[in-house]
Amino acid sequence: MIQVVSRGSGRAPWKSISQIYPVWSQFISVRVGNGEKINFWEDVWVGSSSLAEIYPLLYSVSQSHYVSVVSVAGSLVAPFSWNFNFLRNFSELVFLLSKFENVYLSPILEDRWVWNIHSSGSFTCKSFLDRIIDSSHIPQFLFHKKIWKVCAP
């Protein structure tokens, strides 16, 4: 899970950029490769929400909140041994396990973030700006009108 931190005088463009993170994050997803870089609980990698959001009770009793997918899976090849490291047993566990029926890890592919609104899967400023302008996701501060009118020596 990425955490946005705003610092500085507020004059830098990063303040405006950090304010659009909630909009930007709607268009990005994770493609599971070997499962080493994806946070099992906090990244959105199965479905449309993080497992911590879907199963807050299980998350709260997990001894390892910052653990990779492959660490919980136990290996790179199925069948996985899914070691959740809970403090006790839960009935929600059956539903959680059903989410992993179509999960496959690949020892040769790295995990990667995918930009869902560009055919290449790679982020481009143009595709993001086009999307937020076209779909009325424009934040109140209309940063794009100021970026290109900066006076610089």
mmCIF file of C-alpha atoms in Angstrom:
data_model
loop_
_atom_site.group_PDB
_atom_site.id
_atom_site.type_symbol
_atom_site.label_atom_id
_atom_site.label_comp_id
_atom_site.label_asym_id
_atom_site.label_seq_id
_atom_site.Cartn_x
_atom_site.Cartn_y
_atom_site.Cartn_z
ATOM 1 C CA MET A 1 0.000 0.000 0.000
ATOM 2 C CA ILE A 2 1.392 3.395 -0.953
ATOM 3 C CA GLN A 3 1.120 6.166 1.587
ATOM 4 C CA VAL A 4 1.066 9.772 0.408
ATOM 5 C CA VAL A 5 3.040 12.269 2.460
ATOM 6 C CA SER A 6 2.826 16.006 1.783
ATOM 7 C CA ARG A 7 5.834 18.085 2.817
ATOM 8 C CA GLY A 8 7.407 21.379 1.967
ATOM 9 C CA SER A 9 6.141 24.874 1.380
ATOM 10 C CA GLY A 10 3.280 23.840 -0.885
ATOM 11 C CA ARG A 11 4.790 25.598 -3.889
ATOM 12 C CA ALA A 12 6.295 22.476 -5.366
ATOM 13 C CA PRO A 13 4.220 20.549 -7.909
ATOM 14 C CA TRP A 14 4.420 17.441 -5.681
ATOM 15 C CA LYS A 15 1.741 18.849 -3.382
ATOM 16 C CA SER A 16 -0.730 18.960 -6.274
ATOM 17 C CA ILE A 17 0.453 15.591 -7.523
ATOM 18 C CA SER A 18 -0.070 13.996 -4.092
ATOM 19 C CA GLN A 19 -3.611 15.391 -3.990
ATOM 20 C CA ILE A 20 -4.574 13.486 -7.138
ATOM 21 C CA TYR A 21 -3.291 10.133 -5.840
ATOM 22 C CA PRO A 22 -6.817 8.859 -5.027
ATOM 23 C CA VAL A 23 -7.845 9.486 -8.647
ATOM 24 C CA TRP A 24 -4.589 8.125 -10.105
ATOM 25 C CA SER A 25 -4.736 4.946 -8.023
ATOM 26 C CA GLN A 26 -8.104 3.996 -9.577
ATOM 27 C CA PHE A 27 -6.319 3.270 -12.853
ATOM 28 C CA ILE A 28 -3.479 1.090 -11.589
ATOM 29 C CA SER A 29 -3.405 -2.575 -10.675
ATOM 30 C CA VAL A 30 -0.891 -5.252 -9.797
ATOM 31 C CA ARG A 31 0.112 -8.101 -12.061
ATOM 32 C CA VAL A 32 1.350 -11.012 -9.954
ATOM 33 C CA GLY A 33 4.575 -12.595 -11.122
ATOM 34 C CA ASN A 34 6.702 -14.298 -8.488
ATOM 35 C CA GLY A 35 4.808 -12.667 -5.599
ATOM 36 C CA GLU A 36 7.908 -11.203 -3.957
ATOM 37 C CA LYS A 37 7.043 -7.486 -4.210
ATOM 38 C CA ILE A 38 3.297 -7.567 -3.565
ATOM 39 C CA ASN A 39 2.100 -7.021 -0.005
ATOM 40 C CA PHE A 40 -0.324 -9.866 0.666
ATOM 41 C CA TRP A 41 -2.672 -7.869 2.911
ATOM 42 C CA GLU A 42 -2.399 -4.256 1.786
ATOM 43 C CA ASP A 43 -1.946 -4.279 -2.006
ATOM 44 C CA VAL A 44 -4.927 -4.793 -4.313
ATOM 45 C CA TRP A 45 -3.933 -7.966 -6.140
ATOM 46 C CA VAL A 46 -7.006 -10.245 -5.890
ATOM 47 C CA GLY A 47 -10.290 -8.562 -6.745
ATOM 48 C CA SER A 48 -10.894 -4.833 -6.455
ATOM 49 C CA SER A 49 -9.970 -4.188 -2.800
ATOM 50 C CA SER A 50 -7.081 -5.116 -0.548
ATOM 51 C CA LEU A 51 -7.499 -8.234 1.558
ATOM 52 C CA ALA A 52 -7.053 -6.045 4.650
ATOM 53 C CA GLU A 53 -10.155 -4.070 3.604
ATOM 54 C CA ILE A 54 -12.226 -7.165 2.760
ATOM 55 C CA TYR A 55 -11.199 -9.167 5.844
ATOM 56 C CA PRO A 56 -10.402 -6.639 8.586
ATOM 57 C CA LEU A 57 -10.834 -9.209 11.363
ATOM 58 C CA LEU A 58 -8.335 -11.617 9.802
ATOM 59 C CA TYR A 59 -5.937 -8.740 9.082
ATOM 60 C CA SER A 60 -6.103 -7.554 12.669
ATOM 61 C CA VAL A 61 -5.132 -10.970 14.053
ATOM 62 C CA SER A 62 -2.449 -11.695 11.499
ATOM 63 C CA GLN A 63 0.992 -11.639 13.068
ATOM 64 C CA SER A 64 2.509 -10.432 9.772
ATOM 65 C CA HIS A 65 0.877 -7.374 8.157
ATOM 66 C CA TYR A 66 3.826 -6.606 5.870
ATOM 67 C CA VAL A 67 4.394 -9.915 4.152
ATOM 68 C CA SER A 68 4.710 -10.824 0.470
ATOM 69 C CA VAL A 69 2.318 -13.055 -1.455
ATOM 70 C CA VAL A 70 4.941 -15.744 -1.995
ATOM 71 C CA SER A 71 5.745 -15.803 1.736
ATOM 72 C CA VAL A 72 2.126 -16.554 2.570
ATOM 73 C CA ALA A 73 1.742 -18.981 -0.354
ATOM 74 C CA GLY A 74 4.709 -20.986 0.899
ATOM 75 C CA SER A 75 6.136 -21.738 -2.555
ATOM 76 C CA LEU A 76 6.130 -20.663 -6.187
ATOM 77 C CA VAL A 77 4.284 -23.752 -7.398
ATOM 78 C CA ALA A 78 0.819 -25.071 -6.619
ATOM 79 C CA PRO A 79 -0.491 -26.529 -4.457
ATOM 80 C CA PHE A 80 0.248 -23.646 -2.112
ATOM 81 C CA SER A 81 0.416 -24.169 1.639
ATOM 82 C CA TRP A 82 -1.059 -20.697 2.545
ATOM 83 C CA ASN A 83 0.507 -19.878 5.899
ATOM 84 C CA PHE A 84 -1.451 -16.882 7.236
ATOM 85 C CA ASN A 85 0.195 -16.861 10.650
ATOM 86 C CA PHE A 86 -3.003 -16.046 12.572
ATOM 87 C CA LEU A 87 -3.262 -15.843 16.329
ATOM 88 C CA ARG A 88 -6.365 -18.115 16.199
ATOM 89 C CA ASN A 89 -8.711 -19.919 13.737
ATOM 90 C CA PHE A 90 -11.560 -18.162 11.912
ATOM 91 C CA SER A 91 -14.600 -19.106 9.862
ATOM 92 C CA GLU A 92 -13.809 -16.300 7.334
ATOM 93 C CA LEU A 93 -10.762 -18.272 6.310
ATOM 94 C CA VAL A 94 -12.823 -20.460 3.940
ATOM 95 C CA PHE A 95 -13.934 -17.352 1.987
ATOM 96 C CA LEU A 96 -10.420 -15.972 1.934
ATOM 97 C CA LEU A 97 -9.037 -19.220 0.511
ATOM 98 C CA SER A 98 -11.665 -19.211 -2.263
ATOM 99 C CA LYS A 99 -10.158 -15.944 -3.593
ATOM 100 C CA PHE A 100 -6.922 -17.769 -4.427
ATOM 101 C CA GLU A 101 -8.356 -20.475 -6.693
ATOM 102 C CA ASN A 102 -6.974 -18.769 -9.827
ATOM 103 C CA VAL A 103 -3.694 -17.469 -8.372
ATOM 104 C CA TYR A 104 -0.523 -18.669 -10.051
ATOM 105 C CA LEU A 105 2.996 -17.550 -9.201
ATOM 106 C CA SER A 106 5.766 -17.543 -11.770
ATOM 107 C CA PRO A 107 9.413 -17.983 -10.759
ATOM 108 C CA ILE A 108 10.565 -16.190 -13.936
ATOM 109 C CA LEU A 109 8.292 -13.131 -13.869
ATOM 110 C CA GLU A 110 8.589 -10.237 -11.447
ATOM 111 C CA ASP A 111 5.519 -8.596 -9.982
ATOM 112 C CA ARG A 112 4.632 -5.352 -11.701
ATOM 113 C CA TRP A 113 2.224 -2.469 -11.505
ATOM 114 C CA VAL A 114 -0.011 -2.141 -14.537
ATOM 115 C CA TRP A 115 -1.474 1.153 -15.769
ATOM 116 C CA ASN A 116 -4.945 0.005 -16.804
ATOM 117 C CA ILE A 117 -5.801 2.897 -19.116
ATOM 118 C CA HIS A 118 -2.891 2.580 -21.535
ATOM 119 C CA SER A 119 -2.565 -0.351 -23.933
ATOM 120 C CA SER A 120 1.096 -0.892 -23.018
ATOM 121 C CA GLY A 121 0.294 -1.140 -19.310
ATOM 122 C CA SER A 122 2.863 1.599 -18.669
ATOM 123 C CA PHE A 123 2.025 4.916 -17.066
ATOM 124 C CA THR A 124 2.055 8.041 -19.202
ATOM 125 C CA CYS A 125 1.202 11.540 -18.023
ATOM 126 C CA LYS A 126 -0.788 12.101 -21.210
ATOM 127 C CA SER A 127 -3.043 9.078 -20.671
ATOM 128 C CA PHE A 128 -3.718 10.118 -17.078
ATOM 129 C CA LEU A 129 -4.461 13.734 -17.958
ATOM 130 C CA ASP A 130 -6.687 12.674 -20.858
ATOM 131 C CA ARG A 131 -8.600 10.303 -18.557
ATOM 132 C CA ILE A 132 -9.217 12.746 -15.731
ATOM 133 C CA ILE A 133 -10.260 15.500 -18.149
ATOM 134 C CA ASP A 134 -12.505 13.186 -20.212
ATOM 135 C CA SER A 135 -14.171 11.473 -17.269
ATOM 136 C CA SER A 136 -14.733 14.516 -15.028
ATOM 137 C CA HIS A 137 -12.330 13.218 -12.360
ATOM 138 C CA ILE A 138 -10.687 16.634 -12.335
ATOM 139 C CA PRO A 139 -9.926 17.689 -8.771
ATOM 140 C CA GLN A 140 -11.032 21.145 -7.647
ATOM 141 C CA PHE A 141 -7.542 22.632 -7.952
ATOM 142 C CA LEU A 142 -7.153 22.222 -11.756
ATOM 143 C CA PHE A 143 -3.397 21.780 -11.486
ATOM 144 C CA HIS A 144 -2.988 21.144 -15.222
ATOM 145 C CA LYS A 145 -3.659 24.818 -16.036
ATOM 146 C CA LYS A 146 -0.758 25.929 -13.841
ATOM 147 C CA ILE A 147 1.909 23.353 -14.758
ATOM 148 C CA TRP A 148 2.583 24.694 -18.242
ATOM 149 C CA LYS A 149 2.449 28.391 -17.255
ATOM 150 C CA VAL A 150 5.291 28.392 -14.753
ATOM 151 C CA CYS A 151 7.672 31.302 -15.178
ATOM 152 C CA ALA A 152 11.218 30.056 -14.967
ATOM 153 C CA PRO A 153 14.445 31.933 -15.581
#
